[in-house]
Amino acid sequence: MNKKWTALFLALALVLLAGCGAAASNQTQQADAPGAPERESVIISISSEPTSLDPCQGWGHGTTPLVQSTLVEYRQDMTFANDLAVDYSLSDDGLTWTFAIRDDVFFTDGEPLTAEDVAFTFRTAKESQSSLDLTFLEKVETPDDTTVVFTLVKPTSTFLNTVATVGIVPAHAYGPGYGDSPIGSGPYKFVQWNKQEQLMLEANEGYYGTVPSIKNVTIIFQDEDAAFAAVKAGQVDIALTAATLADAEIPGYTLQAVTTVDNRGFTLPLSPDEGKLTEDGYPYGNDVTCNLEIRQAMAYAADRDLIASMALGGFATPCYSENDGFPWNNPAVTLTTDVAYAKELLANAGWADTDGDGIVERDGLKAEFTCIYPSGDSVRQAVAMAAAEQFRAIGIHVIVEGTSWDDISKRMFSDAVCMGWGSSNPYTSYSLFHSDNMLRDDYYNPEGYSSAVVDGYLQAAMEALTVEEANRNWQLAQWDGTTGTAMQGDCPWVWLVNVQHLYYVRDGLDIGQQQLHAHGASMPLLQNLRDWSWTD
């Protein structure tokens, strides 16, 4: 570690451990590292620490790997721009993708990046069977140093979405410890990682693109309370915060709320309880939520603006699908709150409050079930309780219960769950709703949703040869005017809100135009780190 970073680490450690030190002034409020150029450093506080910085093990998936380059990258509108690639093409049968890559890219150890590094990365990632799904990839070939040819098992329209988040690793320097001390060719290079404390990066001066104006980056891993205290003490330049803490006015900082597709809603088991078990031996089915009119009544009774206000202080937006705001979302899935219609749905199906306890029933079965959420997640708890209060107004009693993720993994097939998703890859819709994924242990389709019609649309979307064709089928899977995964259709989910991601940002720090954030408020913040700058 060079003297500059040693000084920064020691200064920061003293502040964090001793809890002392006055906030920096507007003129010198940077990292205060002795000798560091003014306005070239930033200290970031986030809550989630990666387990590895190895793209072959999951690093960067769904966002940007920072240390490594990618073949293509997302534009602001979620279309694709070249990164390492200078051109790419798809064969007429949709099975072969050919990429021409730059010949002027070097890893930070001075070695050139070639097509073989790209091929090595994807082969290794496929073999690792990490969170990156490459089951559709048959082989990768390199005719020369600047050409990569991917052959797929079947047409896969989401291939570019996957490629956009896979950082390229160096074949010559890859090994078991790579994820703890990575070499890459991205806009930033790795400096040091003190696990459970902080990660240090610095601008890659040999980067083939625009070198970041922020040269030194320190990412600190803190929970909400510690991050809030660090902001109040002026120890960090930007910090993730929670809605419950976002009403404070802190001199020298401005609260910034970022729009997201980080959704919260209820998954609702679709089968009756017949005493059956999943392949892993867990009960599935629920005699109340298996009724379409129950699910749809909840969907129409939910006042999503009120839930956002009650549960999250207004730092959320109404949610109607897993895809809100993306080009592949169907705008027809939007619902208007209609409590009268919700009650009518129940009454027409024979549900009535016959004993005056405020809960409707039918054939001796009360409209009552449990919705579980992970204990300690105040957002999910608040959302679930606010929604439950609204559902009680139409005679549906939802018992909200906090429990462990281990317990949720066993009960999610028979109880409702306050679940959260959100991804920049439309493949999420396939994972959530295709019948191949029902009742598995990966949280995607615990409600057991299955529809031959929707399966057809999802398969057509995956096999489409153009973005337009794929998007059309993603939208039809949601709602084709008759059926679909939308709440006015089969309603396997009752979607409630997209939570905004909230950050206290030091005055003068420009974090650029944030893309629509996916699930998880930590890493999406950093996807445009190379564009950040100090403005005064």
Coordinates of C-alpha atoms in Angstrom, one line a residue:
M1 CA 0.0 0.0 0.0
N2 CA 1.5 3.4 -1.0
K3 CA 1.9 6.2 1.5
K4 CA -1.2 8.1 0.3
W5 CA -3.4 5.1 1.0
T6 CA -1.6 4.2 4.3
A7 CA -2.3 7.7 5.5
L8 CA -5.9 7.6 4.4
F9 CA -6.5 4.2 6.1
L10 CA -4.9 5.4 9.4
A11 CA -6.8 8.7 9.4
L12 CA -10.1 6.9 8.7
A13 CA -9.4 4.2 11.3
L14 CA -8.7 6.8 14.0
V15 CA -12.0 8.6 13.2
L16 CA -14.1 5.4 13.1
L17 CA -12.6 3.8 16.2
A18 CA -12.2 6.8 18.4
G19 CA -15.4 8.5 17.2
C20 CA -13.8 11.8 17.2
G21 CA -12.8 14.5 14.7
A22 CA -14.8 17.5 13.5
A23 CA -16.6 17.5 10.2
A24 CA -14.5 18.9 7.4
S25 CA -15.2 22.3 6.0
N26 CA -16.7 22.8 2.6
Q27 CA -13.3 23.6 1.3
T28 CA -11.5 20.6 2.8
Q29 CA -14.2 18.1 3.4
Q30 CA -12.7 15.3 1.3
A31 CA -11.0 12.2 2.8
D32 CA -8.5 14.4 4.6
A33 CA -5.7 12.1 3.5
P34 CA -2.4 14.0 4.0
G35 CA -1.0 14.9 0.6
A36 CA -4.2 13.8 -1.4
P37 CA -5.1 16.2 -4.1
E38 CA -8.2 18.2 -3.1
R39 CA -11.5 17.0 -4.4
E40 CA -10.1 13.7 -5.8
S41 CA -11.2 11.3 -3.1
V42 CA -14.5 10.1 -1.8
I43 CA -15.6 8.0 1.2
I44 CA -18.8 5.9 0.6
S45 CA -20.8 4.1 3.3
I46 CA -23.0 1.2 2.2
S47 CA -24.5 -1.7 4.0
S48 CA -23.8 -4.7 1.9
E49 CA -20.3 -6.1 1.5
P50 CA -19.5 -8.4 -1.5
T51 CA -18.3 -11.9 -0.7
S52 CA -15.8 -11.8 -3.6
L53 CA -14.6 -9.4 -6.3
D54 CA -14.5 -12.3 -8.8
P55 CA -17.0 -11.9 -11.7
C56 CA -16.8 -15.7 -12.2
Q57 CA -18.3 -16.1 -8.7
G58 CA -21.0 -13.5 -8.9
W59 CA -19.3 -10.1 -8.5
G60 CA -21.0 -7.4 -10.6
H61 CA -23.9 -9.5 -11.7
G62 CA -26.9 -7.1 -12.1
T63 CA -24.7 -4.0 -11.8
T64 CA -21.2 -2.9 -12.8
P65 CA -18.0 -4.8 -11.7
L66 CA -16.0 -1.5 -11.4
V67 CA -12.6 -3.2 -11.4
Q68 CA -13.2 -5.2 -14.5
S69 CA -14.4 -4.3 -18.0
T70 CA -17.4 -5.8 -19.8
L71 CA -18.1 -6.5 -23.4
V72 CA -21.1 -4.2 -23.5
E73 CA -22.7 -1.9 -20.9
Y74 CA -26.1 -0.4 -20.2
R75 CA -27.0 3.1 -21.4
Q76 CA -29.3 5.2 -19.2
D77 CA -32.4 4.0 -21.2
M78 CA -31.3 0.3 -20.6
T79 CA -30.2 -0.1 -24.2
F80 CA -26.7 -1.3 -24.9
A81 CA -23.4 0.5 -25.7
N82 CA -20.0 -1.0 -26.5
D83 CA -17.4 -1.3 -23.8
L84 CA -14.7 -3.8 -24.7
A85 CA -16.6 -4.6 -27.9
V86 CA -16.3 -2.5 -31.0
D87 CA -19.0 -4.5 -32.8
Y88 CA -21.1 -7.6 -32.4
S89 CA -23.6 -9.6 -34.5
L90 CA -26.1 -12.4 -34.2
S91 CA -26.6 -15.2 -36.7
D92 CA -29.9 -15.7 -38.4
D93 CA -30.7 -18.8 -36.3
G94 CA -30.0 -16.9 -33.0
L95 CA -27.4 -19.3 -31.9
T96 CA -24.1 -17.5 -32.6
W97 CA -22.9 -14.2 -31.2
T98 CA -19.7 -12.8 -32.6
F99 CA -17.9 -9.9 -30.9
A100 CA -15.0 -7.9 -32.2
I101 CA -13.1 -6.4 -29.3
R102 CA -10.6 -3.5 -28.8
D103 CA -6.9 -4.1 -29.3
D104 CA -5.8 -1.3 -27.0
V105 CA -6.9 -2.6 -23.6
F106 CA -4.5 -3.6 -20.9
F107 CA -4.9 -5.2 -17.4
T108 CA -3.5 -3.1 -14.5
D109 CA -0.5 -5.5 -14.4
G110 CA 0.5 -4.3 -17.9
E111 CA -0.6 -7.4 -19.8
P112 CA -2.9 -7.0 -22.8
L113 CA -6.5 -8.1 -22.7
T114 CA -7.3 -10.4 -25.6
A115 CA -10.2 -12.5 -26.8
E116 CA -8.8 -15.5 -24.9
D117 CA -9.3 -13.6 -21.6
V118 CA -13.0 -13.1 -22.6
A119 CA -13.4 -16.8 -23.5
F120 CA -11.6 -17.9 -20.3
T121 CA -13.9 -15.7 -18.2
F122 CA -17.1 -17.2 -19.6
R123 CA -15.8 -20.7 -19.5
T124 CA -14.8 -20.3 -15.9
A125 CA -18.0 -18.6 -14.9
K126 CA -20.1 -21.4 -16.5
E127 CA -18.0 -24.1 -14.7
S128 CA -18.4 -22.3 -11.3
Q129 CA -22.2 -22.5 -11.4
S130 CA -22.5 -19.3 -9.4
S131 CA -25.3 -16.8 -9.4
L132 CA -24.6 -16.2 -13.1
D133 CA -26.8 -18.5 -15.2
L134 CA -24.8 -19.6 -18.3
T135 CA -26.7 -22.9 -18.9
F136 CA -27.6 -21.6 -22.4
L137 CA -23.9 -21.3 -23.4
E138 CA -22.5 -24.2 -25.4
K139 CA -19.0 -23.0 -26.2
V140 CA -16.8 -20.0 -26.6
E141 CA -14.2 -19.8 -29.4
T142 CA -11.5 -17.3 -30.3
P143 CA -10.5 -17.2 -34.0
D144 CA -8.0 -14.5 -33.3
D145 CA -6.9 -12.1 -30.5
T146 CA -9.8 -9.6 -31.2
T147 CA -12.7 -12.0 -32.0
V148 CA -14.9 -13.9 -29.6
V149 CA -17.6 -16.3 -30.9
F150 CA -20.3 -17.5 -28.5
T151 CA -22.4 -20.5 -29.5
L152 CA -25.6 -21.0 -27.6
V153 CA -27.6 -24.1 -27.0
K154 CA -30.8 -22.2 -28.0
P155 CA -31.6 -18.6 -28.9
T156 CA -31.5 -16.5 -25.8
S157 CA -32.7 -12.9 -26.1
T158 CA -31.3 -12.0 -22.7
F159 CA -27.7 -12.8 -23.6
L160 CA -26.6 -9.2 -23.9
N161 CA -28.2 -8.4 -20.5
T162 CA -26.0 -11.1 -19.1
V163 CA -22.9 -10.0 -21.0
A164 CA -23.4 -6.4 -19.7
T165 CA -22.6 -7.4 -16.2
V166 CA -19.8 -10.0 -16.6
G167 CA -16.4 -8.5 -15.9
I168 CA -13.5 -9.9 -17.8
V169 CA -10.7 -11.5 -15.7
P170 CA -7.1 -12.1 -16.8
A171 CA -6.5 -15.8 -17.8
H172 CA -2.8 -15.4 -16.9
A173 CA -3.4 -14.1 -13.3
Y174 CA -6.6 -15.9 -12.3
G175 CA -6.5 -18.3 -9.4
P176 CA -8.2 -19.2 -6.1
G177 CA -7.3 -15.9 -4.4
Y178 CA -8.4 -13.7 -7.3
G179 CA -11.6 -12.6 -5.7
D180 CA -9.7 -11.1 -2.8
S181 CA -7.2 -9.1 -4.8
P182 CA -8.4 -8.8 -8.4
I183 CA -6.6 -7.5 -11.5
G184 CA -8.8 -5.9 -14.1
S185 CA -9.0 -3.4 -16.9
G186 CA -12.0 -1.3 -15.7
P187 CA -12.1 2.4 -14.7
Y188 CA -10.9 1.6 -11.2
K189 CA -8.2 -0.7 -9.9
F190 CA -8.1 -2.6 -6.7
V191 CA -5.9 -1.3 -3.8
Q192 CA -6.9 -3.0 -0.6
W193 CA -9.8 -4.9 1.1
N194 CA -10.1 -5.1 4.9
K195 CA -13.1 -7.4 5.1
Q196 CA -16.0 -6.3 7.2
E197 CA -14.5 -2.8 7.3
Q198 CA -13.6 -1.2 3.9
L199 CA -12.6 -1.6 0.3
M200 CA -10.1 0.8 -1.4
L201 CA -10.0 1.5 -5.1
E202 CA -8.1 4.1 -7.2
A203 CA -8.6 5.4 -10.7
N204 CA -7.0 3.3 -13.4
E205 CA -4.8 5.8 -15.1
G206 CA -4.3 3.4 -18.0
Y207 CA -8.0 3.0 -18.6
Y208 CA -8.9 3.0 -22.3
G209 CA -12.0 5.2 -21.6
T210 CA -12.3 8.5 -19.7
V211 CA -10.3 8.2 -16.5
P212 CA -12.5 9.0 -13.5
S213 CA -12.0 12.4 -11.9
I214 CA -12.4 10.8 -8.5
K215 CA -9.0 9.2 -8.0
N216 CA -9.3 7.5 -4.6
V217 CA -12.4 5.6 -3.4
T218 CA -12.9 4.2 0.1
I219 CA -16.1 2.1 0.5
I220 CA -17.0 1.5 4.2
F221 CA -19.4 -1.2 5.2
Q222 CA -21.7 0.0 7.9
D223 CA -25.3 -0.7 9.1
E224 CA -27.9 2.0 9.0
D225 CA -27.2 3.5 12.4
A226 CA -23.5 3.6 12.0
A227 CA -23.8 5.2 8.6
F228 CA -26.1 7.8 10.0
A229 CA -23.7 8.6 12.8
A230 CA -20.9 8.9 10.3
V231 CA -22.8 11.4 8.3
K232 CA -23.6 13.5 11.3
A233 CA -20.0 13.5 12.3
G234 CA -18.9 14.5 8.7
Q235 CA -16.8 11.3 8.3
V236 CA -18.2 10.1 5.0
D237 CA -19.1 11.8 1.7
I238 CA -22.1 9.7 0.9
A239 CA -24.1 7.1 3.0
L240 CA -26.9 4.8 2.3
T241 CA -29.7 5.5 4.8
A242 CA -33.2 4.1 5.7
A243 CA -36.6 5.8 5.3
T244 CA -36.9 5.9 9.1
L245 CA -33.7 8.1 9.3
A246 CA -34.2 10.2 6.2
D247 CA -36.2 13.0 7.8
A248 CA -33.1 14.5 9.5
E249 CA -31.6 17.7 8.2
I250 CA -27.8 17.4 8.4
P251 CA -25.7 20.5 7.7
G252 CA -23.5 20.0 4.7
Y253 CA -25.5 17.1 3.3
T254 CA -28.5 16.7 1.0
L255 CA -30.8 13.7 1.0
Q256 CA -31.1 12.2 -2.5
A257 CA -33.8 9.7 -3.3
V258 CA -33.2 7.4 -6.3
T259 CA -36.1 5.8 -8.2
T260 CA -35.9 2.0 -8.3
V261 CA -37.5 -1.3 -9.4
D262 CA -36.6 -2.6 -5.9
N263 CA -40.1 -3.9 -5.3
R264 CA -42.0 -5.3 -2.3
G265 CA -45.1 -7.4 -2.5
F266 CA -46.9 -10.5 -1.3
T267 CA -46.3 -13.9 -2.9
L268 CA -49.4 -15.9 -2.5
P269 CA -49.6 -19.8 -2.7
L270 CA -51.8 -20.8 -5.6
S271 CA -52.7 -24.4 -4.7
P272 CA -55.1 -25.5 -2.0
D273 CA -53.6 -27.3 1.0
E274 CA -53.9 -30.9 0.2
G275 CA -51.2 -32.2 2.5
K276 CA -48.6 -32.4 -0.3
L277 CA -44.9 -31.7 0.0
T278 CA -42.3 -30.2 -2.3
E279 CA -39.4 -32.2 -3.5
D280 CA -37.5 -31.0 -0.5
G281 CA -40.2 -32.1 1.9
Y282 CA -41.9 -28.8 2.7
P283 CA -45.7 -28.3 2.8
Y284 CA -47.2 -26.3 0.0
G285 CA -50.6 -24.9 -0.7
N286 CA -53.0 -22.5 1.2
D287 CA -56.8 -22.9 1.2
V288 CA -57.3 -19.1 1.4
T289 CA -54.8 -17.6 -1.0
C290 CA -55.5 -20.3 -3.6
N291 CA -58.7 -18.4 -4.4
L292 CA -58.3 -15.9 -7.3
E293 CA -60.9 -13.6 -5.9
I294 CA -59.0 -13.3 -2.6
R295 CA -55.8 -12.4 -4.4
Q296 CA -57.4 -10.0 -6.7
A297 CA -59.5 -8.4 -4.0
M298 CA -56.2 -7.6 -2.1
A299 CA -54.7 -6.2 -5.3
Y300 CA -57.5 -3.8 -5.8
A301 CA -57.9 -2.9 -2.1
A302 CA -54.3 -1.8 -1.8
D303 CA -53.8 1.9 -1.7
R304 CA -50.1 1.9 -2.8
D305 CA -49.6 5.6 -2.3
L306 CA -50.9 5.4 1.2
I307 CA -48.7 2.4 2.0
A308 CA -45.7 4.3 0.7
S309 CA -46.7 7.2 2.9
M310 CA -47.6 5.2 6.0
A311 CA -44.8 2.6 5.9
L312 CA -41.9 4.5 4.3
G313 CA -42.5 8.2 4.9
G314 CA -43.3 8.7 1.2
F315 CA -40.0 7.3 0.0
A316 CA -41.5 4.8 -2.3
T317 CA -43.6 4.6 -5.4
P318 CA -46.6 2.3 -6.3
C319 CA -45.6 -1.0 -7.8
Y320 CA -47.6 -3.0 -10.3
S321 CA -45.1 -5.6 -11.6
E322 CA -41.6 -6.9 -11.4
N323 CA -40.6 -4.7 -14.3
D324 CA -42.0 -1.2 -13.6
G325 CA -40.2 1.4 -15.6
F326 CA -38.3 -0.9 -18.0
P327 CA -38.9 -1.1 -21.8
W328 CA -40.2 -4.7 -21.5
N329 CA -42.9 -3.8 -18.9
N330 CA -46.5 -3.8 -20.0
P331 CA -48.1 -0.5 -18.9
A332 CA -51.6 -2.2 -18.9
V333 CA -50.7 -3.9 -15.6
T334 CA -51.3 -0.7 -13.7
L335 CA -54.3 -0.9 -11.3
T336 CA -56.5 1.8 -9.7
T337 CA -57.4 1.3 -6.1
D338 CA -61.0 0.3 -5.9
V339 CA -62.2 -0.9 -2.5
A340 CA -65.8 -1.3 -3.6
Y341 CA -64.8 -3.6 -6.5
A342 CA -62.6 -5.6 -4.1
K343 CA -65.5 -6.2 -1.8
E344 CA -67.7 -7.1 -4.8
L345 CA -65.2 -9.7 -5.9
L346 CA -65.4 -11.4 -2.5
A347 CA -69.2 -11.1 -2.3
N348 CA -69.7 -12.5 -5.7
A349 CA -67.6 -15.5 -4.8
G350 CA -69.6 -16.2 -1.7
W351 CA -67.4 -14.7 0.9
A352 CA -69.3 -12.9 3.7
D353 CA -68.8 -11.9 7.3
T354 CA -71.5 -14.1 8.9
D355 CA -70.4 -13.8 12.5
G356 CA -69.6 -10.1 12.6
D357 CA -65.9 -10.4 13.5
G358 CA -64.9 -8.3 10.5
I359 CA -63.4 -11.3 8.6
V360 CA -65.2 -12.8 5.6
E361 CA -65.7 -16.5 5.4
R362 CA -67.0 -19.2 3.1
D363 CA -68.1 -22.7 3.9
G364 CA -66.7 -22.3 7.4
L365 CA -63.3 -21.1 6.1
K366 CA -62.2 -17.6 7.3
A367 CA -60.2 -15.4 4.9
E368 CA -57.2 -15.4 7.2
F369 CA -53.6 -16.4 6.5
T370 CA -50.1 -15.6 7.6
C371 CA -47.6 -13.4 5.8
I372 CA -44.0 -13.9 6.9
Y373 CA -41.0 -11.5 6.4
P374 CA -37.3 -11.6 7.5
S375 CA -37.0 -10.4 11.1
G376 CA -34.9 -7.2 11.3
D377 CA -36.1 -6.0 7.9
S378 CA -38.0 -2.9 9.1
V379 CA -39.0 -2.0 5.5
R380 CA -40.7 -5.3 4.8
Q381 CA -42.3 -5.3 8.2
A382 CA -43.7 -1.8 7.8
V383 CA -45.0 -2.5 4.2
A384 CA -46.6 -5.8 5.3
M385 CA -48.3 -4.2 8.3
A386 CA -49.6 -1.2 6.4
A387 CA -51.0 -3.5 3.6
A388 CA -52.5 -5.9 6.2
E389 CA -54.4 -3.0 7.7
Q390 CA -55.9 -2.2 4.3
F391 CA -56.8 -5.8 3.6
R392 CA -58.6 -6.0 7.0
A393 CA -60.9 -3.2 5.8
I394 CA -62.3 -5.6 3.1
G395 CA -62.6 -8.5 5.5
I396 CA -59.3 -10.3 4.8
H397 CA -57.1 -10.9 7.9
V398 CA -53.4 -11.1 7.3
I399 CA -51.2 -12.1 10.3
V400 CA -47.8 -10.5 9.8
E401 CA -44.9 -12.5 11.3
G402 CA -41.2 -11.9 11.3
T403 CA -38.9 -15.0 11.1
S404 CA -35.6 -16.2 9.8
W405 CA -34.7 -16.7 6.2
D406 CA -34.1 -20.3 7.0
D407 CA -37.7 -20.6 8.3
I408 CA -39.0 -18.6 5.3
S409 CA -37.3 -21.1 2.9
K410 CA -39.4 -23.9 4.4
R411 CA -42.7 -22.0 4.8
M412 CA -42.8 -19.9 1.7
F413 CA -44.7 -22.6 -0.3
S414 CA -47.6 -22.5 2.2
D415 CA -47.5 -19.0 3.7
A416 CA -47.5 -15.6 2.0
V417 CA -44.2 -13.8 2.0
C418 CA -43.4 -10.1 1.9
M419 CA -40.8 -10.6 -0.9
G420 CA -38.6 -8.3 -2.8
W421 CA -37.1 -8.5 -6.3
G422 CA -36.0 -6.1 -9.0
S423 CA -33.5 -6.6 -11.8
S424 CA -32.2 -5.0 -15.0
N425 CA -32.6 -8.3 -16.8
P426 CA -36.0 -9.4 -18.1
Y427 CA -34.9 -13.0 -17.4
T428 CA -36.2 -12.3 -13.9
S429 CA -39.7 -12.6 -15.3
Y430 CA -38.9 -16.1 -16.7
S431 CA -37.4 -17.1 -13.3
L432 CA -40.4 -15.8 -11.3
F433 CA -43.2 -17.2 -13.4
H434 CA -42.2 -20.1 -15.7
S435 CA -43.6 -23.4 -14.5
D436 CA -40.1 -24.9 -14.7
N437 CA -39.1 -22.8 -11.7
M438 CA -42.1 -23.5 -9.4
L439 CA -41.8 -24.8 -5.8
R440 CA -38.0 -24.7 -5.9
D441 CA -35.7 -23.5 -3.1
D442 CA -34.4 -20.4 -4.9
Y443 CA -37.2 -18.0 -3.8
Y444 CA -38.3 -17.3 -7.4
N445 CA -41.6 -19.1 -7.7
P446 CA -42.6 -20.3 -4.2
E447 CA -46.2 -19.7 -4.8
G448 CA -46.2 -22.5 -7.4
Y449 CA -47.4 -20.5 -10.4
S450 CA -48.0 -22.4 -13.6
S451 CA -49.7 -21.4 -16.9
A452 CA -49.2 -23.0 -20.3
V453 CA -50.2 -19.7 -22.0
V454 CA -47.7 -17.6 -20.0
D455 CA -45.0 -20.3 -20.4
G456 CA -45.5 -19.9 -24.2
Y457 CA -45.0 -16.1 -24.0
L458 CA -42.0 -16.4 -21.8
Q459 CA -40.4 -19.0 -24.0
A460 CA -41.1 -16.9 -27.1
A461 CA -39.5 -13.9 -25.3
M462 CA -36.4 -15.9 -24.5
E463 CA -36.0 -17.2 -28.1
A464 CA -36.8 -13.9 -29.8
L465 CA -34.2 -12.7 -32.3
T466 CA -34.9 -9.0 -31.8
V467 CA -35.3 -6.8 -28.8
E468 CA -38.7 -5.6 -30.1
E469 CA -40.0 -9.2 -30.4
A470 CA -38.7 -10.1 -27.0
N471 CA -40.2 -7.1 -25.3
R472 CA -43.6 -7.8 -27.0
N473 CA -43.7 -11.3 -25.5
W474 CA -42.5 -10.2 -22.1
Q475 CA -45.4 -7.8 -22.1
L476 CA -47.9 -10.4 -23.3
A477 CA -46.8 -12.8 -20.5
Q478 CA -47.9 -10.1 -18.0
W479 CA -51.2 -9.4 -19.7
D480 CA -52.6 -10.3 -23.1
G481 CA -56.0 -8.9 -22.5
T482 CA -57.3 -12.1 -21.1
T483 CA -54.7 -13.7 -18.9
G484 CA -51.2 -13.3 -17.6
T485 CA -49.1 -12.8 -14.5
A486 CA -50.6 -9.3 -13.9
M487 CA -52.8 -8.7 -10.9
Q488 CA -55.9 -8.4 -13.1
G489 CA -54.9 -11.8 -14.5
D490 CA -53.7 -14.8 -12.5
C491 CA -52.3 -12.5 -9.7
P492 CA -49.6 -14.8 -8.2
W493 CA -48.2 -11.7 -6.5
V494 CA -49.9 -8.7 -5.0
W495 CA -47.3 -6.0 -5.8
L496 CA -47.3 -3.0 -3.4
V497 CA -44.4 -0.5 -3.6
N498 CA -41.0 0.1 -5.2
V499 CA -38.8 1.4 -2.3
Q500 CA -36.7 4.4 -3.1
H501 CA -33.0 4.2 -2.3
L502 CA -31.9 7.0 0.0
Y503 CA -28.5 8.5 0.4
Y504 CA -27.1 11.4 2.4
V505 CA -24.7 13.1 -0.1
R506 CA -22.2 15.7 0.9
D507 CA -22.8 19.1 -0.7
G508 CA -20.6 19.5 -3.8
L509 CA -20.5 15.8 -4.7
D510 CA -22.3 15.0 -7.9
I511 CA -23.2 11.3 -8.2
G512 CA -24.4 11.7 -11.8
Q513 CA -27.6 10.5 -13.3
Q514 CA -28.4 7.3 -11.6
Q515 CA -29.9 4.4 -13.7
L516 CA -33.1 2.8 -12.4
H517 CA -31.8 0.9 -9.4
A518 CA -32.4 -2.8 -9.0
H519 CA -32.9 -4.7 -5.8
G520 CA -30.4 -3.9 -3.1
A521 CA -29.5 -0.3 -2.4
S522 CA -25.7 -0.7 -2.0
M523 CA -24.1 -1.8 -5.3
P524 CA -26.6 -0.1 -7.7
L525 CA -25.3 3.2 -6.3
L526 CA -21.8 2.4 -7.6
Q527 CA -22.7 1.5 -11.1
N528 CA -21.9 4.9 -12.4
L529 CA -19.0 5.7 -10.0
R530 CA -16.7 6.6 -12.8
D531 CA -18.9 9.5 -13.6
W532 CA -19.0 11.0 -10.1
S533 CA -17.2 14.4 -9.5
W534 CA -16.8 17.2 -7.1
T535 CA -18.4 20.4 -8.4
D536 CA -17.2 23.0 -5.9

